[in-house]
Structures are given as structure tokens and as C-alpha cells.
Amino acid sequence: MPSFGIVIHGGAGAIAKSAMTPELEKRYHDGLREALTAGYKILESGGTALDAVQKAVNVMEDSPLFNAGRGAVFTNAGRNEMDAAIMEGATLKAGAVAGVRNIKNPIDLARLVMEKTPHLLLARDGAEEFARLNGLEMMPDEYFFTENRWQQLQKAIELEKKRNERSRSGSESDSEQKFGTVGAVALDQSGNLAAATSTGGMTNSRHGRIGDSPLIGAGTYADNQTCAVSATGHGEFIIRAVVAYDLSALMRYRGLTLVEAAEKVIFGRFQELGGTGGLVAIDRRGNIALPFNTPGMYRGHYLQGKQIETSIYKE
Ligand code: ASP
């Protein structure tokens, strides 16, 4: 078994092959490889799983391709509001931020909350003030503007209007919603696990909406006794199915393997409720799982003694 390694995702959703060009596909693969390599290097040189997941997430936050940090999607108010969480499996310590704006790397702020406050979750202006006090890098609104995300919002608003005119239910729009989020889970050479998730949320969500990513046990969880998990997909369902903790609990109380537990969570309760999405997970022995029930999930892994691997669609 690998003695260390990292697994990441760059969001799950209706990634249509028809809307992809070979160039764009390559950019996604390159982005994933860059994030995996950044995290792997830390693990290889004896660094912590916590540092590795943070660094991997930083790389994806800095890329306009992924829905986190720079490439965050827009809410219905035309703003970027970001959520992030990080958790350490050895201590069960965690930090999270919700609804923050203008923070270049929300995962760094989540870690600061974990390490420098007695709290776990800071939100909105209070979190931003804490970021400023700690000298975290802030960016103007323009930094987070990407034409592609703006067009996605316009399309989503248009669709919503049409639907309202026909007074149809909202369930249809959900499956067409463009998801995204980035996440990483890692096992280090000391046998410690960590998880990190960072997101711009869902396109055209109501201003003020908070998703699953910053909620410990829903979108993010790590426990050395079981596994580290980062989820992506329709946040409301991930919260209701308590996806990340459910996976850990299935291992802990029912003795399921990582893969059994991960599949049970995604294709069981979560899917039955109507949830779409996926997760990445790793356990103490370096077993990994990357289940998803959407047409695609940007994902990859880099495990000691194995090749780096990235994929987008179902195999
Ligand atoms: N889970 C994220 C949220 O609902 C979005 C995503 O992963 O696509 O905020």
C-alpha cells in the first residue's frame, strides 16, 4: 500500500463532452496535475497532510478554470461569495469560512480560523475583517470576474425566468445547475489524514446562501481513525445526507471498507434524496475512493509508488 498520497477533485456535474474542446480538456488535466504535484511534493518531503491539501487547493483556487477563489461562480446578485473548510484527522481540529468575498485563497483563511481562533466557522464581514487583521491577501472584485462564469449566470437567470413563466417546479433547474468546487484529501508519511474543500457555491444561488463545503461532516471531514473526505455537488443534498461524516461513520461503526462506504453514501441515501455529485476520500492505509453520480467529475490522484492520474468523465 502507498504510505502517502493525495486525491483531489475540481467539481462534479454535467460536464458535457460536446461543450469541451481538446484544448480546454488539456487545460483541466494540466490544472489537476499541477495541484496534485504541489500537494505530492509536500508529502514526499515529509510534510503534513494538512499542508498538502491546503497547497493543492491553493493551486485550484488560483486557476480561473475551477469554481473556487479566482474562478468562483456568481450568485443571483452578480457577486462572488465563497465557502471553505479544512480539517486535520489527528486532532479533529477544523476551521471554516462562509460567504466571504475578495479573499484570494479562502482555504488559507479557514486554516487561520482553525489555528488562531477558539472558533470553527466564521462568516461574511466578520471573516473578512479577520482576514484583513491577519494580513491575508485580498483581491478586488475584478480579479474574480471571469467571462465564462458571467455568461453562466446570465444563462441561469434566463432559464429561471422561462421556468417561472411556465410555473414549473425548480427541480429541473437543479440538474442543469453548473456545479463546481475544489477539494483535496491526503495521507502523510506519519499516517495523518487531512481534508480541504473550497468553493464559489452554485451559479445563481440566492445571495447569502451557504453550501455544504464549509460544514464539517457535510462537505468536509477527516478522522485518522477512518478517512478524509471532500465532497462536491448539489450542496443542499450533501448537507441533508451528511455525506462526509456518514462515510466516516459507516467505516467506524459498521466496519465497511473505504470504497464500500463511499459508494454506499453516494449511490444510497444521497442519490435517493435526489442529490447529484461525488466525493474523494482516502484512508490511513492509502486506499482511495472517487465515486460520483454525475456525467463527470474533475479528479485525480497521486500516490506514492504510483503514476499521477487525472480524469474527467466516467471511465
Ligand atoms: N457543493 C457546492 C455547493 O453546493 C457546489 C459544488 O460542489 O458544485 O456549494
PDB file of N, CA, C and O and ligand atoms in Angstrom, residues 9-13 67 73 83 177-182 197-203 205 209-214 219 231-239 276-278, ligand 1:
ATOM      1  N   HIS A   9     -10.422  16.726  -6.216  1.00  0.00           N
ATOM      2  CA  HIS A   9     -11.473  16.914  -7.224  1.00  0.00           C
ATOM      3  C   HIS A   9     -11.550  18.384  -7.572  1.00  0.00           C
ATOM      4  O   HIS A   9     -11.131  19.247  -6.793  1.00  0.00           O
ATOM      5  N   GLY A  10     -12.065  18.643  -8.773  1.00  0.00           N
ATOM      6  CA  GLY A  10     -12.242  20.027  -9.208  1.00  0.00           C
ATOM      7  C   GLY A  10     -13.699  20.267  -9.563  1.00  0.00           C
ATOM      8  O   GLY A  10     -14.017  21.089 -10.408  1.00  0.00           O
ATOM      9  N   GLY A  11     -14.596  19.477  -8.897  1.00  0.00           N
ATOM     10  CA  GLY A  11     -16.027  19.667  -9.102  1.00  0.00           C
ATOM     11  C   GLY A  11     -16.656  18.559  -9.921  1.00  0.00           C
ATOM     12  O   GLY A  11     -16.023  17.980 -10.803  1.00  0.00           O
ATOM     13  N   ALA A  12     -17.909  18.261  -9.585  1.00  0.00           N
ATOM     14  CA  ALA A  12     -18.671  17.241 -10.324  1.00  0.00           C
ATOM     15  C   ALA A  12     -19.860  17.919 -10.970  1.00  0.00           C
ATOM     16  O   ALA A  12     -20.335  18.931 -10.474  1.00  0.00           O
ATOM     17  N   GLY A  13     -20.332  17.389 -12.062  1.00  0.00           N
ATOM     18  CA  GLY A  13     -21.518  17.975 -12.685  1.00  0.00           C
ATOM     19  C   GLY A  13     -21.743  17.461 -14.082  1.00  0.00           C
ATOM     20  O   GLY A  13     -21.162  16.458 -14.496  1.00  0.00           O
ATOM     21  N   ASN A  67     -14.280  26.340  -9.896  1.00  0.00           N
ATOM     22  CA  ASN A  67     -15.213  27.164  -9.127  1.00  0.00           C
ATOM     23  C   ASN A  67     -14.759  27.297  -7.672  1.00  0.00           C
ATOM     24  O   ASN A  67     -15.325  26.687  -6.762  1.00  0.00           O
ATOM     25  N   VAL A  73     -18.086  31.146  -9.068  1.00  0.00           N
ATOM     26  CA  VAL A  73     -19.292  31.483  -9.840  1.00  0.00           C
ATOM     27  C   VAL A  73     -20.011  32.674  -9.187  1.00  0.00           C
ATOM     28  O   VAL A  73     -19.671  33.087  -8.082  1.00  0.00           O
ATOM     29  N   ASP A  83     -17.032  29.781   0.113  1.00  0.00           N
ATOM     30  CA  ASP A  83     -17.025  28.975   1.344  1.00  0.00           C
ATOM     31  C   ASP A  83     -15.796  28.063   1.309  1.00  0.00           C
ATOM     32  O   ASP A  83     -15.387  27.612   0.229  1.00  0.00           O
ATOM     33  N   GLN A 177     -28.004  22.961 -13.148  1.00  0.00           N
ATOM     34  CA  GLN A 177     -27.120  23.928 -12.488  1.00  0.00           C
ATOM     35  C   GLN A 177     -25.683  23.532 -12.707  1.00  0.00           C
ATOM     36  O   GLN A 177     -25.344  22.364 -12.640  1.00  0.00           O
ATOM     37  N   LYS A 178     -24.875  24.531 -12.927  1.00  0.00           N
ATOM     38  CA  LYS A 178     -23.460  24.238 -13.088  1.00  0.00           C
ATOM     39  C   LYS A 178     -22.832  24.184 -11.699  1.00  0.00           C
ATOM     40  O   LYS A 178     -22.878  25.137 -10.953  1.00  0.00           O
ATOM     41  N   PHE A 179     -22.296  23.029 -11.365  1.00  0.00           N
ATOM     42  CA  PHE A 179     -21.636  22.881 -10.079  1.00  0.00           C
ATOM     43  C   PHE A 179     -20.165  23.250 -10.204  1.00  0.00           C
ATOM     44  O   PHE A 179     -19.715  23.784 -11.189  1.00  0.00           O
ATOM     45  N   GLY A 180     -19.442  22.836  -9.228  1.00  0.00           N
ATOM     46  CA  GLY A 180     -18.006  23.071  -9.193  1.00  0.00           C
ATOM     47  C   GLY A 180     -17.646  23.194  -7.744  1.00  0.00           C
ATOM     48  O   GLY A 180     -18.530  23.288  -6.912  1.00  0.00           O
ATOM     49  N   THR A 181     -16.424  23.166  -7.431  1.00  0.00           N
ATOM     50  CA  THR A 181     -15.861  23.184  -6.068  1.00  0.00           C
ATOM     51  C   THR A 181     -14.538  22.490  -6.236  1.00  0.00           C
ATOM     52  O   THR A 181     -14.376  21.679  -7.141  1.00  0.00           O
ATOM     53  N   VAL A 182     -13.596  22.797  -5.364  1.00  0.00           N
ATOM     54  CA  VAL A 182     -12.357  22.041  -5.408  1.00  0.00           C
ATOM     55  C   VAL A 182     -12.125  21.433  -4.044  1.00  0.00           C
ATOM     56  O   VAL A 182     -12.586  21.970  -3.033  1.00  0.00           O
ATOM     57  N   THR A 197     -11.727  21.744   1.407  1.00  0.00           N
ATOM     58  CA  THR A 197     -12.694  21.999   0.342  1.00  0.00           C
ATOM     59  C   THR A 197     -12.870  23.512   0.202  1.00  0.00           C
ATOM     60  O   THR A 197     -12.923  24.216   1.209  1.00  0.00           O
ATOM     61  N   SER A 198     -12.940  23.988  -1.030  1.00  0.00           N
ATOM     62  CA  SER A 198     -13.109  25.428  -1.257  1.00  0.00           C
ATOM     63  C   SER A 198     -14.036  25.615  -2.457  1.00  0.00           C
ATOM     64  O   SER A 198     -13.908  24.911  -3.455  1.00  0.00           O
ATOM     65  N   THR A 199     -14.974  26.555  -2.356  1.00  0.00           N
ATOM     66  CA  THR A 199     -15.958  26.668  -3.424  1.00  0.00           C
ATOM     67  C   THR A 199     -16.497  28.082  -3.613  1.00  0.00           C
ATOM     68  O   THR A 199     -16.462  28.895  -2.682  1.00  0.00           O
ATOM     69  N   GLY A 200     -16.986  28.334  -4.808  1.00  0.00           N
ATOM     70  CA  GLY A 200     -17.725  29.560  -5.093  1.00  0.00           C
ATOM     71  C   GLY A 200     -19.215  29.301  -5.002  1.00  0.00           C
ATOM     72  O   GLY A 200     -20.023  30.173  -5.300  1.00  0.00           O
ATOM     73  N   GLY A 201     -19.590  28.079  -4.605  1.00  0.00           N
ATOM     74  CA  GLY A 201     -21.008  27.741  -4.442  1.00  0.00           C
ATOM     75  C   GLY A 201     -21.673  27.370  -5.752  1.00  0.00           C
ATOM     76  O   GLY A 201     -21.038  26.775  -6.624  1.00  0.00           O
ATOM     77  N   MET A 202     -22.944  27.732  -5.887  1.00  0.00           N
ATOM     78  CA  MET A 202     -23.680  27.367  -7.096  1.00  0.00           C
ATOM     79  C   MET A 202     -24.119  28.625  -7.846  1.00  0.00           C
ATOM     80  O   MET A 202     -24.579  29.584  -7.250  1.00  0.00           O
ATOM     81  N   THR A 203     -23.968  28.563  -9.186  1.00  0.00           N
ATOM     82  CA  THR A 203     -24.352  29.700 -10.034  1.00  0.00           C
ATOM     83  C   THR A 203     -25.795  30.104  -9.752  1.00  0.00           C
ATOM     84  O   THR A 203     -26.674  29.245  -9.652  1.00  0.00           O
ATOM     85  N   SER A 205     -27.256  31.099  -7.206  1.00  0.00           N
ATOM     86  CA  SER A 205     -27.884  30.800  -5.922  1.00  0.00           C
ATOM     87  C   SER A 205     -28.270  32.138  -5.292  1.00  0.00           C
ATOM     88  O   SER A 205     -27.748  33.189  -5.654  1.00  0.00           O
ATOM     89  N   ARG A 209     -26.685  32.472   0.377  1.00  0.00           N
ATOM     90  CA  ARG A 209     -26.801  31.016   0.501  1.00  0.00           C
ATOM     91  C   ARG A 209     -25.441  30.401   0.877  1.00  0.00           C
ATOM     92  O   ARG A 209     -24.409  30.753   0.326  1.00  0.00           O
ATOM     93  N   ILE A 210     -25.446  29.487   1.821  1.00  0.00           N
ATOM     94  CA  ILE A 210     -24.227  28.782   2.197  1.00  0.00           C
ATOM     95  C   ILE A 210     -24.404  27.313   1.822  1.00  0.00           C
ATOM     96  O   ILE A 210     -25.456  26.733   2.069  1.00  0.00           O
ATOM     97  N   GLY A 211     -23.367  26.722   1.237  1.00  0.00           N
ATOM     98  CA  GLY A 211     -23.451  25.324   0.818  1.00  0.00           C
ATOM     99  C   GLY A 211     -22.874  24.369   1.842  1.00  0.00           C
ATOM    100  O   GLY A 211     -22.716  24.695   3.024  1.00  0.00           O
ATOM    101  N   ASP A 212     -22.549  23.188   1.365  1.00  0.00           N
ATOM    102  CA  ASP A 212     -22.065  22.107   2.242  1.00  0.00           C
ATOM    103  C   ASP A 212     -20.571  22.217   2.564  1.00  0.00           C
ATOM    104  O   ASP A 212     -20.127  21.709   3.587  1.00  0.00           O
ATOM    105  N   SER A 213     -19.822  22.844   1.659  1.00  0.00           N
ATOM    106  CA  SER A 213     -18.356  22.795   1.760  1.00  0.00           C
ATOM    107  C   SER A 213     -17.808  23.235   3.117  1.00  0.00           C
ATOM    108  O   SER A 213     -16.905  22.596   3.651  1.00  0.00           O
ATOM    109  N   PRO A 214     -18.320  24.339   3.702  1.00  0.00           N
ATOM    110  CA  PRO A 214     -17.737  24.788   4.973  1.00  0.00           C
ATOM    111  C   PRO A 214     -18.332  24.071   6.181  1.00  0.00           C
ATOM    112  O   PRO A 214     -17.950  24.375   7.313  1.00  0.00           O
ATOM    113  N   GLY A 219     -19.652  18.565   3.720  1.00  0.00           N
ATOM    114  CA  GLY A 219     -18.763  18.583   2.556  1.00  0.00           C
ATOM    115  C   GLY A 219     -17.323  18.247   2.873  1.00  0.00           C
ATOM    116  O   GLY A 219     -16.531  17.977   1.961  1.00  0.00           O
ATOM    117  N   ALA A 231     -16.366  16.559  -0.478  1.00  0.00           N
ATOM    118  CA  ALA A 231     -17.483  16.304  -1.387  1.00  0.00           C
ATOM    119  C   ALA A 231     -17.682  17.458  -2.355  1.00  0.00           C
ATOM    120  O   ALA A 231     -17.199  18.578  -2.132  1.00  0.00           O
ATOM    121  N   THR A 232     -18.395  17.185  -3.426  1.00  0.00           N
ATOM    122  CA  THR A 232     -18.785  18.213  -4.395  1.00  0.00           C
ATOM    123  C   THR A 232     -20.128  17.835  -4.993  1.00  0.00           C
ATOM    124  O   THR A 232     -20.474  16.660  -5.068  1.00  0.00           O
ATOM    125  N   GLY A 233     -20.874  18.851  -5.406  1.00  0.00           N
ATOM    126  CA  GLY A 233     -22.178  18.575  -5.996  1.00  0.00           C
ATOM    127  C   GLY A 233     -23.226  19.469  -5.365  1.00  0.00           C
ATOM    128  O   GLY A 233     -22.899  20.502  -4.771  1.00  0.00           O
ATOM    129  N   HIS A 234     -24.469  19.040  -5.473  1.00  0.00           N
ATOM    130  CA  HIS A 234     -25.573  19.873  -5.001  1.00  0.00           C
ATOM    131  C   HIS A 234     -25.571  19.940  -3.473  1.00  0.00           C
ATOM    132  O   HIS A 234     -25.994  19.013  -2.788  1.00  0.00           O
ATOM    133  N   GLY A 235     -25.104  21.075  -2.974  1.00  0.00           N
ATOM    134  CA  GLY A 235     -24.811  21.220  -1.552  1.00  0.00           C
ATOM    135  C   GLY A 235     -25.963  20.928  -0.609  1.00  0.00           C
ATOM    136  O   GLY A 235     -25.764  20.338   0.456  1.00  0.00           O
ATOM    137  N   GLU A 236     -27.164  21.341  -0.989  1.00  0.00           N
ATOM    138  CA  GLU A 236     -28.306  21.133  -0.100  1.00  0.00           C
ATOM    139  C   GLU A 236     -28.493  19.643   0.190  1.00  0.00           C
ATOM    140  O   GLU A 236     -28.823  19.248   1.309  1.00  0.00           O
ATOM    141  N   PHE A 237     -28.268  18.812  -0.811  1.00  0.00           N
ATOM    142  CA  PHE A 237     -28.418  17.362  -0.634  1.00  0.00           C
ATOM    143  C   PHE A 237     -27.241  16.771   0.147  1.00  0.00           C
ATOM    144  O   PHE A 237     -27.402  15.835   0.917  1.00  0.00           O
ATOM    145  N   ILE A 238     -26.060  17.323  -0.088  1.00  0.00           N
ATOM    146  CA  ILE A 238     -24.879  16.838   0.643  1.00  0.00           C
ATOM    147  C   ILE A 238     -25.065  17.107   2.141  1.00  0.00           C
ATOM    148  O   ILE A 238     -24.736  16.273   2.989  1.00  0.00           O
ATOM    149  N   ILE A 239     -25.656  18.257   2.448  1.00  0.00           N
ATOM    150  CA  ILE A 239     -25.906  18.594   3.859  1.00  0.00           C
ATOM    151  C   ILE A 239     -26.960  17.644   4.437  1.00  0.00           C
ATOM    152  O   ILE A 239     -26.777  17.079   5.518  1.00  0.00           O
ATOM    153  N   THR A 276     -27.079  15.099  -6.637  1.00  0.00           N
ATOM    154  CA  THR A 276     -26.108  14.793  -7.685  1.00  0.00           C
ATOM    155  C   THR A 276     -24.759  15.356  -7.273  1.00  0.00           C
ATOM    156  O   THR A 276     -24.679  16.486  -6.788  1.00  0.00           O
ATOM    157  N   GLY A 277     -23.726  14.542  -7.459  1.00  0.00           N
ATOM    158  CA  GLY A 277     -22.387  14.982  -7.080  1.00  0.00           C
ATOM    159  C   GLY A 277     -21.473  13.810  -6.824  1.00  0.00           C
ATOM    160  O   GLY A 277     -21.725  12.696  -7.313  1.00  0.00           O
ATOM    161  N   GLY A 278     -20.441  14.053  -6.079  1.00  0.00           N
ATOM    162  CA  GLY A 278     -19.471  12.998  -5.798  1.00  0.00           C
ATOM    163  C   GLY A 278     -18.546  13.401  -4.675  1.00  0.00           C
ATOM    164  O   GLY A 278     -18.762  14.424  -4.005  1.00  0.00           O
TER     165      GLY A 278
HETATM  166  N1  ASP B   1     -21.098  21.697  -3.162  1.00  0.00           N
HETATM  167  C1  ASP B   1     -21.003  23.049  -3.616  1.00  0.00           C
HETATM  168  C2  ASP B   1     -22.084  23.870  -3.017  1.00  0.00           C
HETATM  169  O1  ASP B   1     -23.213  23.488  -3.061  1.00  0.00           O
HETATM  170  C3  ASP B   1     -21.043  23.189  -5.093  1.00  0.00           C
HETATM  171  C4  ASP B   1     -20.351  22.126  -5.846  1.00  0.00           C
HETATM  172  O2  ASP B   1     -19.624  21.320  -5.302  1.00  0.00           O
HETATM  173  O3  ASP B   1     -20.503  22.071  -7.044  1.00  0.00           O
HETATM  174  O4  ASP B   1     -21.817  24.913  -2.512  1.00  0.00           O
END
